[in-house]
PDB file of C-alpha atoms in Angstrom:
ATOM      1  CA  UNK Q  26    -147.595-145.986  88.813  1.00  0.00           C
ATOM      2  CA  UNK Q  27    -148.845-142.655  89.727  1.00  0.00           C
ATOM      3  CA  UNK Q  28    -147.033-140.094  87.653  1.00  0.00           C
ATOM      4  CA  UNK Q  29    -145.745-137.115  90.646  1.00  0.00           C
ATOM      5  CA  UNK Q  30    -147.240-133.924  90.742  1.00  0.00           C
ATOM      6  CA  UNK Q  31    -144.748-130.966  89.717  1.00  0.00           C
ATOM      7  CA  UNK Q  32    -144.173-128.182  92.252  1.00  0.00           C
ATOM      8  CA  UNK Q  33    -146.241-125.405  91.338  1.00  0.00           C
ATOM      9  CA  UNK Q  34    -142.864-122.373  90.998  1.00  0.00           C
ATOM     10  CA  UNK Q  35    -143.166-119.542  93.544  1.00  0.00           C
ATOM     11  CA  UNK Q  36    -143.085-116.223  91.823  1.00  0.00           C
ATOM     12  CA  UNK Q  37    -139.719-114.700  93.017  1.00  0.00           C
ATOM     13  CA  UNK Q  38    -140.353-111.746  95.169  1.00  0.00           C
ATOM     14  CA  UNK Q  39    -138.473-109.517  93.520  1.00  0.00           C
ATOM     15  CA  UNK Q  40    -141.347-109.681  90.377  1.00  0.00           C
ATOM     16  CA  UNK Q  41    -144.244-109.154  93.365  1.00  0.00           C
ATOM     17  CA  UNK Q  42    -142.896-105.482  94.674  1.00  0.00           C
ATOM     18  CA  UNK Q  43    -141.188-104.812  91.163  1.00  0.00           C
ATOM     19  CA  UNK Q  44    -145.443-104.952  90.686  1.00  0.00           C
ATOM     20  CA  UNK Q  45    -146.880-103.386  93.701  1.00  0.00           C
ATOM     21  CA  UNK Q  46    -143.767-100.020  92.612  1.00  0.00           C
ATOM     22  CA  UNK Q  47    -145.106 -99.794  89.069  1.00  0.00           C
ATOM     23  CA  UNK Q  48    -148.838 -99.921  90.770  1.00  0.00           C
ATOM     24  CA  UNK Q  49    -148.384 -97.263  93.048  1.00  0.00           C
ATOM     25  CA  UNK Q  50    -146.566 -95.059  89.970  1.00  0.00           C
ATOM     26  CA  UNK Q  51    -149.837 -95.525  88.186  1.00  0.00           C
ATOM     27  CA  UNK Q  52    -151.879 -93.761  91.315  1.00  0.00           C
ATOM     28  CA  UNK Q  53    -148.833 -91.020  91.906  1.00  0.00           C
ATOM     29  CA  UNK Q  54    -149.420 -90.416  87.963  1.00  0.00           C
ATOM     30  CA  UNK Q  55    -153.476 -90.057  88.653  1.00  0.00           C
ATOM     31  CA  UNK Q  56    -153.293 -88.008  90.936  1.00  0.00           C
ATOM     32  CA  UNK Q  57    -150.760 -85.593  89.545  1.00  0.00           C
ATOM     33  CA  UNK Q  58    -152.742 -85.459  86.441  1.00  0.00           C
ATOM     34  CA  UNK Q  59    -156.186 -84.808  88.522  1.00  0.00           C
ATOM     35  CA  UNK Q  60    -156.637 -80.784  88.552  1.00  0.00           C
ATOM     36  CA  UNK Q  61    -157.808 -78.481  90.948  1.00  0.00           C
ATOM     37  CA  UNK Q  62    -160.567 -77.195  91.552  1.00  0.00           C
ATOM     38  CA  UNK Q  63    -160.845 -73.397  92.440  1.00  0.00           C
ATOM     39  CA  UNK Q  64    -162.319 -74.203  95.138  1.00  0.00           C
ATOM     40  CA  UNK Q  65    -159.901 -76.847  96.921  1.00  0.00           C
ATOM     41  CA  UNK Q  66    -157.857 -76.190 100.244  1.00  0.00           C
ATOM     42  CA  UNK Q  67    -154.312 -76.352  97.806  1.00  0.00           C
ATOM     43  CA  UNK Q  68    -156.014 -73.164  94.959  1.00  0.00           C
ATOM     44  CA  UNK Q  69    -156.859 -70.943  98.063  1.00  0.00           C
ATOM     45  CA  UNK Q  70    -153.030 -71.229  99.751  1.00  0.00           C
ATOM     46  CA  UNK Q  71    -151.387 -70.528  96.065  1.00  0.00           C
ATOM     47  CA  UNK Q  72    -153.977 -67.417  96.401  1.00  0.00           C
ATOM     48  CA  UNK Q  73    -152.759 -66.732 100.604  1.00  0.00           C
ATOM     49  CA  UNK Q  74    -148.764 -67.104  99.448  1.00  0.00           C
ATOM     50  CA  UNK Q  75    -148.895 -64.232  97.026  1.00  0.00           C
ATOM     51  CA  UNK Q  76    -146.648 -61.456  97.215  1.00  0.00           C
ATOM     52  CA  UNK Q  77    -148.065 -57.951  96.459  1.00  0.00           C
ATOM     53  CA  UNK Q  78    -146.540 -56.823  93.392  1.00  0.00           C
ATOM     54  CA  UNK Q  79    -147.575 -61.144  92.283  1.00  0.00           C
ATOM     55  CA  UNK Q  80    -151.138 -60.326  93.312  1.00  0.00           C
ATOM     56  CA  UNK Q  81    -150.720 -56.340  91.444  1.00  0.00           C
ATOM     57  CA  UNK Q  82    -149.385 -59.120  88.568  1.00  0.00           C
ATOM     58  CA  UNK Q  83    -152.229 -60.564  88.836  1.00  0.00           C
ATOM     59  CA  UNK Q  84    -155.427 -58.032  88.821  1.00  0.00           C
ATOM     60  CA  UNK Q  85    -153.191 -55.270  85.734  1.00  0.00           C
ATOM     61  CA  UNK Q  86    -154.169 -56.897  83.066  1.00  0.00           C
ATOM     62  CA  UNK Q  87    -158.259 -57.179  83.861  1.00  0.00           C
ATOM     63  CA  UNK Q  88    -158.044 -54.285  84.848  1.00  0.00           C
ATOM     64  CA  UNK Q  89    -156.425 -52.366  82.200  1.00  0.00           C
ATOM     65  CA  UNK Q  90    -158.732 -54.023  79.698  1.00  0.00           C
ATOM     66  CA  UNK Q  91    -161.747 -52.700  82.296  1.00  0.00           C
ATOM     67  CA  UNK Q  92    -159.685 -49.071  81.456  1.00  0.00           C
ATOM     68  CA  UNK Q  93    -159.534 -49.751  77.919  1.00  0.00           C
ATOM     69  CA  UNK Q  94    -163.689 -50.794  77.775  1.00  0.00           C
ATOM     70  CA  UNK Q  95    -165.207 -48.734  80.584  1.00  0.00           C
ATOM     71  CA  UNK Q  96    -161.877 -45.677  81.059  1.00  0.00           C
ATOM     72  CA  UNK Q  97    -161.970 -46.632  85.123  1.00  0.00           C
ATOM     73  CA  UNK Q  98    -158.822 -46.087  86.120  1.00  0.00           C
ATOM     74  CA  UNK Q  99    -156.320 -49.413  87.245  1.00  0.00           C
ATOM     75  CA  UNK Q 100    -154.671 -48.105  89.832  1.00  0.00           C
ATOM     76  CA  UNK Q 101    -158.001 -47.716  91.239  1.00  0.00           C
ATOM     77  CA  UNK Q 102    -159.508 -50.695  90.803  1.00  0.00           C
ATOM     78  CA  UNK Q 103    -155.769 -52.290  92.346  1.00  0.00           C
ATOM     79  CA  UNK Q 104    -155.970 -49.896  94.966  1.00  0.00           C
ATOM     80  CA  UNK Q 105    -159.530 -50.915  95.697  1.00  0.00           C
ATOM     81  CA  UNK Q 106    -158.820 -53.979  95.700  1.00  0.00           C
ATOM     82  CA  UNK Q 107    -155.998 -54.110  98.249  1.00  0.00           C
ATOM     83  CA  UNK Q 108    -158.050 -52.261 100.632  1.00  0.00           C
ATOM     84  CA  UNK Q 109    -160.662 -53.778 100.678  1.00  0.00           C
ATOM     85  CA  UNK Q 110    -159.682 -57.461 100.355  1.00  0.00           C
ATOM     86  CA  UNK Q 111    -156.437 -57.033 102.397  1.00  0.00           C
ATOM     87  CA  UNK Q 112    -154.453 -57.890  99.167  1.00  0.00           C
ATOM     88  CA  UNK Q 113    -157.177 -60.929  98.259  1.00  0.00           C
ATOM     89  CA  UNK Q 114    -156.303 -62.761 102.072  1.00  0.00           C
ATOM     90  CA  UNK Q 115    -159.750 -61.373 103.548  1.00  0.00           C
ATOM     91  CA  UNK Q 116    -162.223 -64.060 103.835  1.00  0.00           C
ATOM     92  CA  UNK Q 117    -165.214 -62.685 101.265  1.00  0.00           C
ATOM     93  CA  UNK Q 118    -161.936 -62.644  98.588  1.00  0.00           C
ATOM     94  CA  UNK Q 119    -160.672 -65.260  99.141  1.00  0.00           C
ATOM     95  CA  UNK Q 120    -163.352 -67.905 100.151  1.00  0.00           C
ATOM     96  CA  UNK Q 121    -165.812 -66.134  98.079  1.00  0.00           C
ATOM     97  CA  UNK Q 122    -163.683 -63.945  95.135  1.00  0.00           C
ATOM     98  CA  UNK Q 123    -165.030 -60.753  96.264  1.00  0.00           C
ATOM     99  CA  UNK Q 124    -162.606 -58.102  95.643  1.00  0.00           C
ATOM    100  CA  UNK Q 125    -164.688 -55.008  97.104  1.00  0.00           C
ATOM    101  CA  UNK Q 126    -166.588 -56.053  99.158  1.00  0.00           C
ATOM    102  CA  UNK Q 127    -169.868 -55.126  96.902  1.00  0.00           C
ATOM    103  CA  UNK Q 128    -173.171 -55.836  98.897  1.00  0.00           C
ATOM    104  CA  UNK Q 129    -175.454 -58.102  97.549  1.00  0.00           C
ATOM    105  CA  UNK Q 130    -179.495 -58.059  96.557  1.00  0.00           C
ATOM    106  CA  UNK Q 131    -182.481 -59.654  95.398  1.00  0.00           C
ATOM    107  CA  UNK Q 132    -182.136 -63.255  94.892  1.00  0.00           C
ATOM    108  CA  UNK Q 133    -178.325 -62.619  93.597  1.00  0.00           C
ATOM    109  CA  UNK Q 134    -175.600 -65.403  95.150  1.00  0.00           C
ATOM    110  CA  UNK Q 135    -174.160 -64.126  98.296  1.00  0.00           C
ATOM    111  CA  UNK Q 136    -172.493 -64.781 101.480  1.00  0.00           C
ATOM    112  CA  UNK Q 137    -173.756 -63.472 105.356  1.00  0.00           C
ATOM    113  CA  UNK Q 138    -170.486 -62.519 106.784  1.00  0.00           C
ATOM    114  CA  UNK Q 139    -169.264 -59.609 109.951  1.00  0.00           C
ATOM    115  CA  UNK Q 140    -168.432 -56.158 108.366  1.00  0.00           C
ATOM    116  CA  UNK Q 141    -167.334 -53.029 109.343  1.00  0.00           C
ATOM    117  CA  UNK Q 142    -169.422 -49.827 109.082  1.00  0.00           C
ATOM    118  CA  UNK Q 143    -168.915 -45.875 110.696  1.00  0.00           C
ATOM    119  CA  UNK Q 144    -171.617 -44.684 112.246  1.00  0.00           C
ATOM    120  CA  UNK Q 145    -172.442 -41.719 114.394  1.00  0.00           C
ATOM    121  CA  UNK Q 146    -169.314 -41.545 114.701  1.00  0.00           C
ATOM    122  CA  UNK Q 147    -168.496 -44.992 115.815  1.00  0.00           C
ATOM    123  CA  UNK Q 148    -167.258 -47.285 114.219  1.00  0.00           C
ATOM    124  CA  UNK Q 149    -169.555 -51.047 114.702  1.00  0.00           C
ATOM    125  CA  UNK Q 150    -169.656 -54.527 113.457  1.00  0.00           C
ATOM    126  CA  UNK Q 151    -173.179 -55.586 112.117  1.00  0.00           C
ATOM    127  CA  UNK Q 152    -174.027 -58.461 109.707  1.00  0.00           C
ATOM    128  CA  UNK Q 153    -174.544 -57.922 105.592  1.00  0.00           C
ATOM    129  CA  UNK Q 154    -175.176 -59.325 102.484  1.00  0.00           C
ATOM    130  CA  UNK Q 155    -172.405 -59.953  99.907  1.00  0.00           C
ATOM    131  CA  UNK Q 156    -171.725 -61.574  96.462  1.00  0.00           C
ATOM    132  CA  UNK Q 157    -170.425 -64.630  95.414  1.00  0.00           C
ATOM    133  CA  UNK Q 158    -168.149 -64.767  92.258  1.00  0.00           C
ATOM    134  CA  UNK Q 159    -167.252 -67.883  90.007  1.00  0.00           C
ATOM    135  CA  UNK Q 160    -163.178 -65.666  89.679  1.00  0.00           C
ATOM    136  CA  UNK Q 161    -162.010 -62.752  91.025  1.00  0.00           C
ATOM    137  CA  UNK Q 162    -162.107 -61.043  87.500  1.00  0.00           C
ATOM    138  CA  UNK Q 163    -166.088 -61.401  87.743  1.00  0.00           C
ATOM    139  CA  UNK Q 164    -165.503 -59.531  91.004  1.00  0.00           C
ATOM    140  CA  UNK Q 165    -163.498 -56.818  88.657  1.00  0.00           C
ATOM    141  CA  UNK Q 166    -166.217 -56.749  86.049  1.00  0.00           C
ATOM    142  CA  UNK Q 167    -168.869 -56.181  88.226  1.00  0.00           C
ATOM    143  CA  UNK Q 168    -167.023 -53.847  90.596  1.00  0.00           C
ATOM    144  CA  UNK Q 169    -166.648 -51.589  86.913  1.00  0.00           C
ATOM    145  CA  UNK Q 170    -169.914 -51.759  86.053  1.00  0.00           C
ATOM    146  CA  UNK Q 171    -171.527 -50.799  89.635  1.00  0.00           C
ATOM    147  CA  UNK Q 172    -169.883 -47.757  88.452  1.00  0.00           C
ATOM    148  CA  UNK Q 173    -170.781 -47.387  85.074  1.00  0.00           C
ATOM    149  CA  UNK Q 174    -174.784 -48.122  86.088  1.00  0.00           C
ATOM    150  CA  UNK Q 175    -175.211 -46.437  89.386  1.00  0.00           C
ATOM    151  CA  UNK Q 176    -177.152 -48.219  91.531  1.00  0.00           C
ATOM    152  CA  UNK Q 177    -181.234 -48.838  90.448  1.00  0.00           C
ATOM    153  CA  UNK Q 178    -182.225 -44.988  92.835  1.00  0.00           C
ATOM    154  CA  UNK Q 179    -178.717 -43.095  90.932  1.00  0.00           C
ATOM    155  CA  UNK Q 180    -177.690 -44.146  87.892  1.00  0.00           C
ATOM    156  CA  UNK Q 181    -175.327 -41.340  87.673  1.00  0.00           C
ATOM    157  CA  UNK Q 182    -174.083 -42.284  91.794  1.00  0.00           C
ATOM    158  CA  UNK Q 183    -170.394 -42.899  90.579  1.00  0.00           C
ATOM    159  CA  UNK Q 184    -169.960 -40.649  86.750  1.00  0.00           C
ATOM    160  CA  UNK Q 185    -167.019 -38.805  88.436  1.00  0.00           C
ATOM    161  CA  UNK Q 186    -165.257 -41.863  89.328  1.00  0.00           C
ATOM    162  CA  UNK Q 187    -165.302 -43.196  85.373  1.00  0.00           C
ATOM    163  CA  UNK Q 188    -164.504 -39.196  84.128  1.00  0.00           C
ATOM    164  CA  UNK Q 189    -161.868 -38.492  86.805  1.00  0.00           C
ATOM    165  CA  UNK Q 190    -158.433 -37.543  85.109  1.00  0.00           C
ATOM    166  CA  UNK Q 191    -156.455 -38.672  87.656  1.00  0.00           C
ATOM    167  CA  UNK Q 192    -156.567 -41.076  90.924  1.00  0.00           C
ATOM    168  CA  UNK Q 193    -156.751 -38.623  93.577  1.00  0.00           C
ATOM    169  CA  UNK Q 194    -159.734 -36.788  91.721  1.00  0.00           C
ATOM    170  CA  UNK Q 195    -161.282 -40.716  91.491  1.00  0.00           C
ATOM    171  CA  UNK Q 196    -161.020 -41.605  95.417  1.00  0.00           C
ATOM    172  CA  UNK Q 197    -162.057 -38.622  96.771  1.00  0.00           C
ATOM    173  CA  UNK Q 198    -165.415 -38.928  94.088  1.00  0.00           C
ATOM    174  CA  UNK Q 199    -165.881 -42.583  95.911  1.00  0.00           C
ATOM    175  CA  UNK Q 200    -166.259 -40.826  99.478  1.00  0.00           C
ATOM    176  CA  UNK Q 201    -168.350 -38.369  98.245  1.00  0.00           C
ATOM    177  CA  UNK Q 202    -170.852 -41.032  96.641  1.00  0.00           C
ATOM    178  CA  UNK Q 203    -170.914 -42.905  99.820  1.00  0.00           C
ATOM    179  CA  UNK Q 204    -168.659 -46.200  97.878  1.00  0.00           C
ATOM    180  CA  UNK Q 205    -167.593 -46.901 102.100  1.00  0.00           C
ATOM    181  CA  UNK Q 206    -168.695 -45.896 105.181  1.00  0.00           C
ATOM    182  CA  UNK Q 207    -165.508 -45.357 106.518  1.00  0.00           C
ATOM    183  CA  UNK Q 208    -164.468 -40.885 106.546  1.00  0.00           C
ATOM    184  CA  UNK Q 209    -161.005 -41.359 105.767  1.00  0.00           C
ATOM    185  CA  UNK Q 210    -161.596 -44.048 102.679  1.00  0.00           C
ATOM    186  CA  UNK Q 211    -160.507 -41.901  99.638  1.00  0.00           C
ATOM    187  CA  UNK Q 212    -157.375 -40.313 101.898  1.00  0.00           C
ATOM    188  CA  UNK Q 213    -156.698 -44.600 102.490  1.00  0.00           C
ATOM    189  CA  UNK Q 214    -157.057 -45.593  98.625  1.00  0.00           C
ATOM    190  CA  UNK Q 215    -154.657 -42.032  97.507  1.00  0.00           C
ATOM    191  CA  UNK Q 216    -152.149 -43.811  99.833  1.00  0.00           C
ATOM    192  CA  UNK Q 217    -152.274 -47.553  98.970  1.00  0.00           C
ATOM    193  CA  UNK Q 218    -151.915 -46.162  95.526  1.00  0.00           C
ATOM    194  CA  UNK Q 219    -149.454 -44.186  96.119  1.00  0.00           C
ATOM    195  CA  UNK Q 220    -147.246 -46.763  98.505  1.00  0.00           C
ATOM    196  CA  UNK Q 221    -146.930 -48.906  95.635  1.00  0.00           C
ATOM    197  CA  UNK Q 222    -146.959 -46.523  92.772  1.00  0.00           C
ATOM    198  CA  UNK Q 223    -149.784 -47.819  91.076  1.00  0.00           C
ATOM    199  CA  UNK Q 224    -150.433 -44.823  89.603  1.00  0.00           C
ATOM    200  CA  UNK Q 225    -147.247 -45.592  86.941  1.00  0.00           C
ATOM    201  CA  UNK Q 226    -150.330 -48.411  84.584  1.00  0.00           C
ATOM    202  CA  UNK Q 227    -152.851 -46.235  84.433  1.00  0.00           C
TER     203      UNK Q 227
END
């Protein structure tokens, strides 16, 4: 007499559903622990959404370290960063971490972007090579070392910026040294510093 085949028990639907939920939960945990790269859209969005005070607070600790090491005033560092990068939102600052519009030379890491220059009493748009940095702190370091070391053809080019006793003197020294082609650059730096009371950090 042939034995009857045992009927295979079907897994209850509730268990299948539970397993699917469990798998989904594991994948969600993995995505949470995956670090976001500095160049990812999420990381860039955080920079874009900074308030003005958050931007100042972001730069202040390193600006104070640079003052302690080299004497440059934090108000000047932060004021220039605000003016040059539009609070960190310019393409150069946002995508390439260059807060100060520092140009690139030779084999330095660089990006070619449009920029405005004041030439022959008028504003023109040109293409220029700009430094690319790994972080805003690295950009701040290079900015300070430009003042410390000057340029190849004039190592003392920015000496008066370092020896300035206050932000007014430093801003005028920047103008006289030709940091920017804008004839109103010194006044703009001072205006930013005064509007946001950056001299309180000096």
